[in-house]
Short mmCIF file of C-alpha atoms and ligand atoms in Angstrom, two decimals:
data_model
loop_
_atom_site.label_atom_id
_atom_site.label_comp_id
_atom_site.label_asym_id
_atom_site.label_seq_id
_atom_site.Cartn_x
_atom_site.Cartn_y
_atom_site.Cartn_z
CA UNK F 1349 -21.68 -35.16 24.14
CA UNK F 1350 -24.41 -33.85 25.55
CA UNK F 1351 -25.80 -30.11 25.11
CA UNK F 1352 -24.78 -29.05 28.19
CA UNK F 1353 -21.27 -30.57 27.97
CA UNK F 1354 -21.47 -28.40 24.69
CA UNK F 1355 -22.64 -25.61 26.03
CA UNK F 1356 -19.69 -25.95 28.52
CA UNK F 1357 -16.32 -26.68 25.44
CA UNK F 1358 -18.34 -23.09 23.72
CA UNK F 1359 -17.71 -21.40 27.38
CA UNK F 1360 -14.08 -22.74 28.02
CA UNK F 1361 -12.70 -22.28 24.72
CA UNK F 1362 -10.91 -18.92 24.49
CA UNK F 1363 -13.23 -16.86 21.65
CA UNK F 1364 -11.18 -16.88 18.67
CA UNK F 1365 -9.84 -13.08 17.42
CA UNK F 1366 -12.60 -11.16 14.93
CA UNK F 1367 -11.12 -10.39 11.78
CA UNK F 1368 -12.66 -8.49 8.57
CA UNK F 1369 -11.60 -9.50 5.51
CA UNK F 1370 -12.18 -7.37 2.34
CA UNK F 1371 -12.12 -8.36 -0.79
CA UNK F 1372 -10.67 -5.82 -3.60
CA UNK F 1373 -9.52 -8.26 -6.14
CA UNK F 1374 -6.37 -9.09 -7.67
CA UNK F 1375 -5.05 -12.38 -9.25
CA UNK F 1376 -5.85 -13.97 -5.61
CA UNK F 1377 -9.83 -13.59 -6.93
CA UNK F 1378 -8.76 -14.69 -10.46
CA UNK F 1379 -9.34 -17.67 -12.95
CA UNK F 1380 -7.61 -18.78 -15.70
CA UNK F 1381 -8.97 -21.38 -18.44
CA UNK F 1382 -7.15 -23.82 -17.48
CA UNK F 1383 -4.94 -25.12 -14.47
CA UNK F 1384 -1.26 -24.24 -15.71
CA UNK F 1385 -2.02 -20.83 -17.03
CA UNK F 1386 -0.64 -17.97 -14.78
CA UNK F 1387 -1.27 -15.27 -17.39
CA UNK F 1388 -3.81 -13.44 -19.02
CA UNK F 1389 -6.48 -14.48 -16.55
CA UNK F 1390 -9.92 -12.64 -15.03
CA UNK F 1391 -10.88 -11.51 -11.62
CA UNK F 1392 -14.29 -14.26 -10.77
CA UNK F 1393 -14.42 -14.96 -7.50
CA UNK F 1394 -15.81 -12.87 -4.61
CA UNK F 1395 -13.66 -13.12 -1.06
CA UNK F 1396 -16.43 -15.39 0.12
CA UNK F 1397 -15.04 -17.52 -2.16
CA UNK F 1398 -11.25 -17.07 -1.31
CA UNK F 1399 -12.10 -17.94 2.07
CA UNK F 1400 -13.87 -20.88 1.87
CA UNK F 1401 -11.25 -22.12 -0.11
CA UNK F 1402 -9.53 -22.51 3.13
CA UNK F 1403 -11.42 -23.86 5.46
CA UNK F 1404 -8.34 -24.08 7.85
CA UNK F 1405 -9.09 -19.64 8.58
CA UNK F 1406 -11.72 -20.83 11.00
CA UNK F 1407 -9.44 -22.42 13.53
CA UNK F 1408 -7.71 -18.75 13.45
CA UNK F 1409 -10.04 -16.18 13.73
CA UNK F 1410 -13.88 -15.07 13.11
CA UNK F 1411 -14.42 -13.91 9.94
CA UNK F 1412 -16.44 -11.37 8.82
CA UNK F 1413 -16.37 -10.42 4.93
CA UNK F 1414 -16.11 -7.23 2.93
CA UNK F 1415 -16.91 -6.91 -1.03
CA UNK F 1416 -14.91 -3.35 -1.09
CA UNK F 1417 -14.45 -4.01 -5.43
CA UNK F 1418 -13.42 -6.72 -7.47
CA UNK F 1419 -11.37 -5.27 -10.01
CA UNK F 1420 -7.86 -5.95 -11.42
CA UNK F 1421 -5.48 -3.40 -8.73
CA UNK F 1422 -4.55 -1.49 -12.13
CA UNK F 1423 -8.48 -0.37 -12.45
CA UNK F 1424 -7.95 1.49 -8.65
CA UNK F 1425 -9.03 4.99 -8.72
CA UNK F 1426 -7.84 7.45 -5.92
CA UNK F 1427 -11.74 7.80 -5.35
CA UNK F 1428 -11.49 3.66 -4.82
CA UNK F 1429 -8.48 4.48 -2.36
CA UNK F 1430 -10.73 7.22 -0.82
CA UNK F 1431 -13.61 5.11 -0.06
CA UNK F 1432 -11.63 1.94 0.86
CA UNK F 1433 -9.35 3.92 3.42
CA UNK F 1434 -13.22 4.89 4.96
CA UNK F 1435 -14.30 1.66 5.01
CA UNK F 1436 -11.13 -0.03 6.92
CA UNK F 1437 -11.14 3.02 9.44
CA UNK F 1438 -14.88 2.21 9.78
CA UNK F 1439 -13.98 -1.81 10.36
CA UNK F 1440 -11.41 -0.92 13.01
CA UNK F 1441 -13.34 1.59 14.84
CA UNK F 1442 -15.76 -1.46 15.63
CA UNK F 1443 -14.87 -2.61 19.38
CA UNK F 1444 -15.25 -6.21 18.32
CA UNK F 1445 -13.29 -6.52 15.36
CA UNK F 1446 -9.56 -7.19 16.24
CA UNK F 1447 -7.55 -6.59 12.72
CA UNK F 1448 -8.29 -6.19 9.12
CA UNK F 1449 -6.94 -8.20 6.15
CA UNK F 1450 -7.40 -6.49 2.86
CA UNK F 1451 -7.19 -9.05 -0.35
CA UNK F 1452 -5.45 -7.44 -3.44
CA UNK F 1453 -3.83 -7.39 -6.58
CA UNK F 1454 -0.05 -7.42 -6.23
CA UNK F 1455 0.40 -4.70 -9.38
CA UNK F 1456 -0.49 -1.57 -7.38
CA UNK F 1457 -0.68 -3.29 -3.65
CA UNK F 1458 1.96 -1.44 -2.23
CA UNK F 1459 0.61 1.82 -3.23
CA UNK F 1460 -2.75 1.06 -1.23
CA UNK F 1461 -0.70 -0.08 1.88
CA UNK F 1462 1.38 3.15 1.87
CA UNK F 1463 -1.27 5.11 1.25
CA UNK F 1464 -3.49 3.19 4.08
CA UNK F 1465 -0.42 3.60 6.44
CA UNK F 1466 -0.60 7.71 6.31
CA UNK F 1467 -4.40 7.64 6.75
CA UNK F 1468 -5.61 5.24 9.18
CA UNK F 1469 -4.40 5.64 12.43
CA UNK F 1470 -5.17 2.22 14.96
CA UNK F 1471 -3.48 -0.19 17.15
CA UNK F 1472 -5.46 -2.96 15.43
CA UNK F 1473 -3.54 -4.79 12.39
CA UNK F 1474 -3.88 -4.37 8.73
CA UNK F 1475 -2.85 -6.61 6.45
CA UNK F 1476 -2.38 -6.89 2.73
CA UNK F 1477 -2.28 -9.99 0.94
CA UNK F 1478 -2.24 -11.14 -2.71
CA UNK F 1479 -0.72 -13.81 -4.75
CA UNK F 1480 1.23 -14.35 -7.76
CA UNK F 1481 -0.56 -17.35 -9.37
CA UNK F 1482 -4.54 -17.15 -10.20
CA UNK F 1483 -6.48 -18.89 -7.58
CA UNK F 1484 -7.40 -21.88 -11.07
CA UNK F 1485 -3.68 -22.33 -11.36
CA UNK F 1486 -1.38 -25.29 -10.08
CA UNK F 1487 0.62 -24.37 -6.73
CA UNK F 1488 -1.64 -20.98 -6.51
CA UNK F 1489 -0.15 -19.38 -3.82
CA UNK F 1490 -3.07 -17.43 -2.78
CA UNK F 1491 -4.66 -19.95 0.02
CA UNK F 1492 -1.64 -20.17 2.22
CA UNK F 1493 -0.85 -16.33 1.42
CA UNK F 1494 -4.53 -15.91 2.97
CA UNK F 1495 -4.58 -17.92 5.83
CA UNK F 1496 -1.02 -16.46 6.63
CA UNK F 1497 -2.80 -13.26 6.74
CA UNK F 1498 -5.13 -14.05 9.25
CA UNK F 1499 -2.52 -15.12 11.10
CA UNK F 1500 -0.42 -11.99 11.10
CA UNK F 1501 -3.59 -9.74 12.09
CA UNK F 1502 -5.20 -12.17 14.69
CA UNK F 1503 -1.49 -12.15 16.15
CA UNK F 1504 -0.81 -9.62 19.12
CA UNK F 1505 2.77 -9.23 17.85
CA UNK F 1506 1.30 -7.38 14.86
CA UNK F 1507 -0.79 -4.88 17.15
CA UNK F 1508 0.88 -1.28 16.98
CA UNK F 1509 2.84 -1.81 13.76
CA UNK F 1510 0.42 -0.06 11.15
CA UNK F 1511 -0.02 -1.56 7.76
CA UNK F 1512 1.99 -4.50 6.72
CA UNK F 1513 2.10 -6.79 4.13
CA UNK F 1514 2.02 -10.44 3.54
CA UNK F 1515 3.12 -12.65 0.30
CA UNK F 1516 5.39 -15.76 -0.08
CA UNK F 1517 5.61 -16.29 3.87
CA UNK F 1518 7.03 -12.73 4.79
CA UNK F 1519 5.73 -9.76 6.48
CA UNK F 1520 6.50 -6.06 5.49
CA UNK F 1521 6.10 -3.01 6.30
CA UNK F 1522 4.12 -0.94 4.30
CA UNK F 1523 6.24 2.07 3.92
CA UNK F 1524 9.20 -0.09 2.23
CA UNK F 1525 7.60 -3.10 0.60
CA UNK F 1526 7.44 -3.25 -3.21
CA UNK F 1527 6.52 -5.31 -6.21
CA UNK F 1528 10.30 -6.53 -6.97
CA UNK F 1529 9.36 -8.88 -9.91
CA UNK F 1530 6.97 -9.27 -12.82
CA UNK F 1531 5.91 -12.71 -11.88
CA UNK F 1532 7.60 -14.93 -9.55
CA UNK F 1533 6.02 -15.72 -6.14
CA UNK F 1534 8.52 -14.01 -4.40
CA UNK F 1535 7.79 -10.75 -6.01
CA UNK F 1536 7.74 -8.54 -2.77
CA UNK F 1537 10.89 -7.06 -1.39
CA UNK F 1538 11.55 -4.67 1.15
CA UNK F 1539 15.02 -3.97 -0.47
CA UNK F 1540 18.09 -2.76 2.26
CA UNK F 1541 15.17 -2.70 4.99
CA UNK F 1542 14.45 -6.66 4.91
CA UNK F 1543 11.04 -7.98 5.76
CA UNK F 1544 9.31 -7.66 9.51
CA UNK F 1545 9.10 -11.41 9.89
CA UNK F 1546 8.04 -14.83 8.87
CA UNK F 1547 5.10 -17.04 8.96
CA UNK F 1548 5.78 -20.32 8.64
CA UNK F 1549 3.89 -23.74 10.01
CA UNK F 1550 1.35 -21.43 11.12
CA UNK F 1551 3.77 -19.31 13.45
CA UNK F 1552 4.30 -15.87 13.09
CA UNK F 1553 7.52 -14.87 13.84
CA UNK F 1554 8.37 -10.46 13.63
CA UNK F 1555 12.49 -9.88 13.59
CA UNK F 1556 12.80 -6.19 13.60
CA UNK F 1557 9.99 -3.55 13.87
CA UNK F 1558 9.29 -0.32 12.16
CA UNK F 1559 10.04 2.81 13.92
CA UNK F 1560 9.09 5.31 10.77
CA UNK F 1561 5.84 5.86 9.23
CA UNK F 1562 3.35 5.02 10.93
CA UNK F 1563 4.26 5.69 14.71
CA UNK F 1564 4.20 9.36 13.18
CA UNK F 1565 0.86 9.01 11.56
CA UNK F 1566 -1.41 8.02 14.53
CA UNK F 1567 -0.71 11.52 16.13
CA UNK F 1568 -4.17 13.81 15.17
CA UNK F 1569 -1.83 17.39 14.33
CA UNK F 1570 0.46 15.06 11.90
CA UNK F 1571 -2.25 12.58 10.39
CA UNK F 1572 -4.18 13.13 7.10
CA UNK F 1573 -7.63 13.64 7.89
CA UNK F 1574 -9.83 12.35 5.04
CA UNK F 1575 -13.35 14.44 6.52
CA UNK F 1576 -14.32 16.19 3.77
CA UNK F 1577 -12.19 14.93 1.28
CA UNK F 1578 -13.87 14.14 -1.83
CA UNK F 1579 -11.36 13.87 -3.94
CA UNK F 1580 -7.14 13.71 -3.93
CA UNK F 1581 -5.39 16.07 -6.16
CA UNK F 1582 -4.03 15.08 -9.44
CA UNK F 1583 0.00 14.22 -9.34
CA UNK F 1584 1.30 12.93 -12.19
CA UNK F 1585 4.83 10.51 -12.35
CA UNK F 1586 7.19 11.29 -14.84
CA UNK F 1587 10.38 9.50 -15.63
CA UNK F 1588 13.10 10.80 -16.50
CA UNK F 1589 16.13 9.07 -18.82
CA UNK F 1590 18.72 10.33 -21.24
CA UNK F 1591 17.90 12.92 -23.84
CA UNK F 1592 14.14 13.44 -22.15
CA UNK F 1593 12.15 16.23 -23.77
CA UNK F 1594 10.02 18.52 -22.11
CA UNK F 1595 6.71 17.67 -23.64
CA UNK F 1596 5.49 15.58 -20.92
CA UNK F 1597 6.49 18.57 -18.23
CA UNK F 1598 4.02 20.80 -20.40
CA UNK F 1599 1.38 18.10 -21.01
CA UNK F 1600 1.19 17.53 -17.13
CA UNK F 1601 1.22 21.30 -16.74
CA UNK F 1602 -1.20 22.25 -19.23
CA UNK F 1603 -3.87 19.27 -17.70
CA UNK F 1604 -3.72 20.90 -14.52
CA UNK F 1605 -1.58 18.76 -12.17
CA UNK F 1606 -1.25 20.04 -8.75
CA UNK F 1607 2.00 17.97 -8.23
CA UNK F 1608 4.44 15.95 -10.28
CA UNK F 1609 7.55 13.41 -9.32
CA UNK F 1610 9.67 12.91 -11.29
CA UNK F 1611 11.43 9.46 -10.93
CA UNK F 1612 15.00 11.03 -11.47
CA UNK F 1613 18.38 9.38 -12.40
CA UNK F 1614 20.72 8.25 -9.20
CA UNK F 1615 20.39 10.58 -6.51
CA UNK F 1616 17.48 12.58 -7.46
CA UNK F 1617 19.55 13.85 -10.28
CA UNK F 1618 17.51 15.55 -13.40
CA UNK F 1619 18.64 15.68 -17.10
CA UNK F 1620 18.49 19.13 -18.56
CA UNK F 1621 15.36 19.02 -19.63
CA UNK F 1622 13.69 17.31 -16.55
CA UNK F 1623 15.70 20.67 -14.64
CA UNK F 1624 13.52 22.34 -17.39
CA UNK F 1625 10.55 21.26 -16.88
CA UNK F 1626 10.40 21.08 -13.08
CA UNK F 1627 11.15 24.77 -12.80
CA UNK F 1628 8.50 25.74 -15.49
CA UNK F 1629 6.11 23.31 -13.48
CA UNK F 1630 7.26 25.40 -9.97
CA UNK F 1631 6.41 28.59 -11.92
CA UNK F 1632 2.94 27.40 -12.35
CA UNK F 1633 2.81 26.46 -8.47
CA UNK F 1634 2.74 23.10 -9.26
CA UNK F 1635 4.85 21.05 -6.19
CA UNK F 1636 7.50 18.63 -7.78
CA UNK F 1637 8.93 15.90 -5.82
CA UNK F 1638 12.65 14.30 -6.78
CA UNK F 1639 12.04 11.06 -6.39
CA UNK F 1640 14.70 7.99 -7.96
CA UNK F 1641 14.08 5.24 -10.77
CA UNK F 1642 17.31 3.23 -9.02
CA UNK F 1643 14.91 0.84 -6.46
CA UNK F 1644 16.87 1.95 -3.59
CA UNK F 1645 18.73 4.18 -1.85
CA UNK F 1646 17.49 7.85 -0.33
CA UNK F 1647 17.21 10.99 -2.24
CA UNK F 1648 18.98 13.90 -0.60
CA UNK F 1649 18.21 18.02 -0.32
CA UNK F 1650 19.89 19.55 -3.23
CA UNK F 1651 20.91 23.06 -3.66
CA UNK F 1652 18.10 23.51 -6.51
CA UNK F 1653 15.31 22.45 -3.77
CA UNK F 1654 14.85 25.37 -1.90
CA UNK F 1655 16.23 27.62 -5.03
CA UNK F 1656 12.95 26.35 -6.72
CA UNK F 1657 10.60 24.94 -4.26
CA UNK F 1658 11.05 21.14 -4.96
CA UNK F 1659 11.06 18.18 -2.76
CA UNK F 1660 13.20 15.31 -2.30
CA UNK F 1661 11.62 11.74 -1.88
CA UNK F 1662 13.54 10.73 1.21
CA UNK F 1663 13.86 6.57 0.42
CA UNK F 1664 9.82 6.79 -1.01
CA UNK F 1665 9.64 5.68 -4.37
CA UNK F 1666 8.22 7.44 -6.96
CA UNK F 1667 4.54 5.46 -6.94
CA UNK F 1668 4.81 6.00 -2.72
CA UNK F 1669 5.81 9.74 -3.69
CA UNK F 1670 3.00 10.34 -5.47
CA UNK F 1671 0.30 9.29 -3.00
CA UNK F 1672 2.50 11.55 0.15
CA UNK F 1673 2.50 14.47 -1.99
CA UNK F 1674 -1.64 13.86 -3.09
CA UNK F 1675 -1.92 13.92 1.10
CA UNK F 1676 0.42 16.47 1.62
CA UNK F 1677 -1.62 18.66 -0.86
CA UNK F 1678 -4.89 18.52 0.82
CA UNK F 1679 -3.04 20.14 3.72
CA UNK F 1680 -0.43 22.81 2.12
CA UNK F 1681 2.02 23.73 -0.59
CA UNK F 1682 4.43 24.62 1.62
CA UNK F 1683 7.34 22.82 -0.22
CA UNK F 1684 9.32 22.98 3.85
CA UNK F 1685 6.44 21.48 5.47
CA UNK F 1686 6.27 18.62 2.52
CA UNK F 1687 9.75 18.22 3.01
CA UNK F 1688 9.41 17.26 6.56
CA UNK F 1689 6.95 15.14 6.31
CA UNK F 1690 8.69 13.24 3.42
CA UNK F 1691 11.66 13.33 6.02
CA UNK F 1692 9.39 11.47 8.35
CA UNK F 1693 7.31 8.94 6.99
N1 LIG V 2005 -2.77 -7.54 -12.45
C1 LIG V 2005 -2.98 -8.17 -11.16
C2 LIG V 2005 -3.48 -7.12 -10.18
O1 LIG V 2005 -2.70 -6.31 -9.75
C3 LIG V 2005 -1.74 -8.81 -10.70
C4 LIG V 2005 -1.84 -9.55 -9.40
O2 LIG V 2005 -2.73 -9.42 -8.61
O3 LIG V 2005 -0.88 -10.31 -9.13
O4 LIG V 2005 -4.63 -7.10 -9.84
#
């Protein structure tokens, strides 16, 4: 072939999508000492290293990598969150880049997805992706979780859908995905809501859509605006089960939390001394959110709510509670306003 006839393929072929990939960590990044153990491992490699571990991501898309943190997802700070949600709304603002794909420990994944879905407001895709299985280990399931990824945010069918999710083939939404189980590859469920789509032989294929969450996000009077923000305000999770004391209620109080959920029996419901503690919390003007332990299922408005100020969690679980109500507090304490947002997102 000769350099023009080169010169002539480069021209013709369609330019492939632009994709950033940052790197945050996670058992996807990690090594074990030896091939069949998928515990107790370390976070080693950098995402330059994830990537070309699969050399296949450059028939997909450009690639252009981040080094956000290598940590271990349990080690992210809400300062981390901060500067990462800067950083991706950064990346997208670029006119060339087309999506992001964020690499991650599965542990607390679905906290930074949620949490990315209230305060980055774009068209373009993002995508989280981790694995199960260290990247040393037999079977790790990280590669084809990564180049699945890629997929998903160089896809147009992705465009417009906020933050999703990617592990074991499926694609979910941010706002209901969660860590299911403690170690199997198909840890991530999106319980009664099902998952967005597939990938699968390098197709991606999206079944239903979201219509909460995000679409409500992008507008400027209803997003979070991080400008300024230097740090989120403390909200602390308790959980609730029979014959709870109130010491944890007055440690939370007495260090100064500015929120608490509670992750409440059922329906929201609180044992006596949960009720206790809540209302000696609201006395303080700390906001308290009802949130569930059950994995599924809505909280509804109770009586006590507007008797004391609380919130209910709406279908958010208690980890996805927490982050809303850290947002929701840089705003107001209006318990009514906090209410409809949890209605809405
Ligand atoms: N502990 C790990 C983390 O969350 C688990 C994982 O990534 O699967 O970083």
């Amino acid at each position: 072939m000769t350099v023009a006839d080169k010169k002539e393929t480069a021209m013709q072929r369609p330019s492939l999508p632009v994709i950033a990939l940052i790197g945050t960590g996670g058992t996807i990044a990690a090594t074990a000492d030896t091939r069949t153990q998928l515990s107790n491992y370390t976070v080693t490699e950098p995402v330059n290293a994830l990537l070309h571990a699969v050399p296949q991501i450059s028939a997909v898309a450009s690639i252009r990598t981040q080094q956000a943190f290598n940590v271990d997802s349990r080690e992210i700070t809400s300062t981390m969150l901060l500067r990462l949600a800067r950083s991706v709304r950064r990346t997208l603002a670029q006119p060339d880049i087309d999506g992001v794909v964020i690499t991650h420990g599965t542990d607390t994944l679905e906290e930074t997805a949620y949490f990315l879905s209230l305060v980055v407001r774009s068209e373009k895709p993002v995508v989280l992706v981790g694995a199960m299985r260290p990247a040393s280990a037999i079977s790790a399931d990280g590669p084809l979780n990564l180049l699945n990824a890629v997929l998903v945010a160089a896809s147009p069918g992705a465009r417009g859908l906020g933050v999703v999710v990617t592990l074991n083939d499926e694609i979910h939404a941010a706002r209901y995905v969660s860590k299911t189980n403690t170690t199997r590859v198909d840890a991530f469920s999106s319980g009664q809501q099902g998952a967005l789509g597939t990938i699968h032989n390098g197709i991606v294929q999206f079944d239903q859509l979201p219509v909460r969450g995000w679409p409500l996000a992008v507008s400027p009077e209803e997003g979070f605006d991080l400008t300024g923000l230097r740090q989120l305000p403390r909200v602390d999770i308790l959980y609730d089960h029979q014959d709870a004391g109130r010491h944890l209620y007055e440690a939370s109080i007495k260090a100064g939390v500015q929120g608490m959920v509670v992750a409440a029996c059922g329906n929201g419901g609180l044992t006596p001394r949960a009720s206790l503690g809540l209302r000696m919390a609201a006395k303080h003007g700390i906001v308290c959110v009802r949130a569930s332990r059950t994995g599924s299922g809505m909280v509804s408005c109770a009586p006590d709510d507007s008797r004391y100020n609380w919130v209910a969690a709406n279908s958010l679980n208690p980890q996805k509670a927490r982050l809303l109500l850290m947002l929701s507090l840089t705003r107001t304490t209006d318990c009514r306003t906090i209410q409809a947002w949890f209605d809405h997102r």
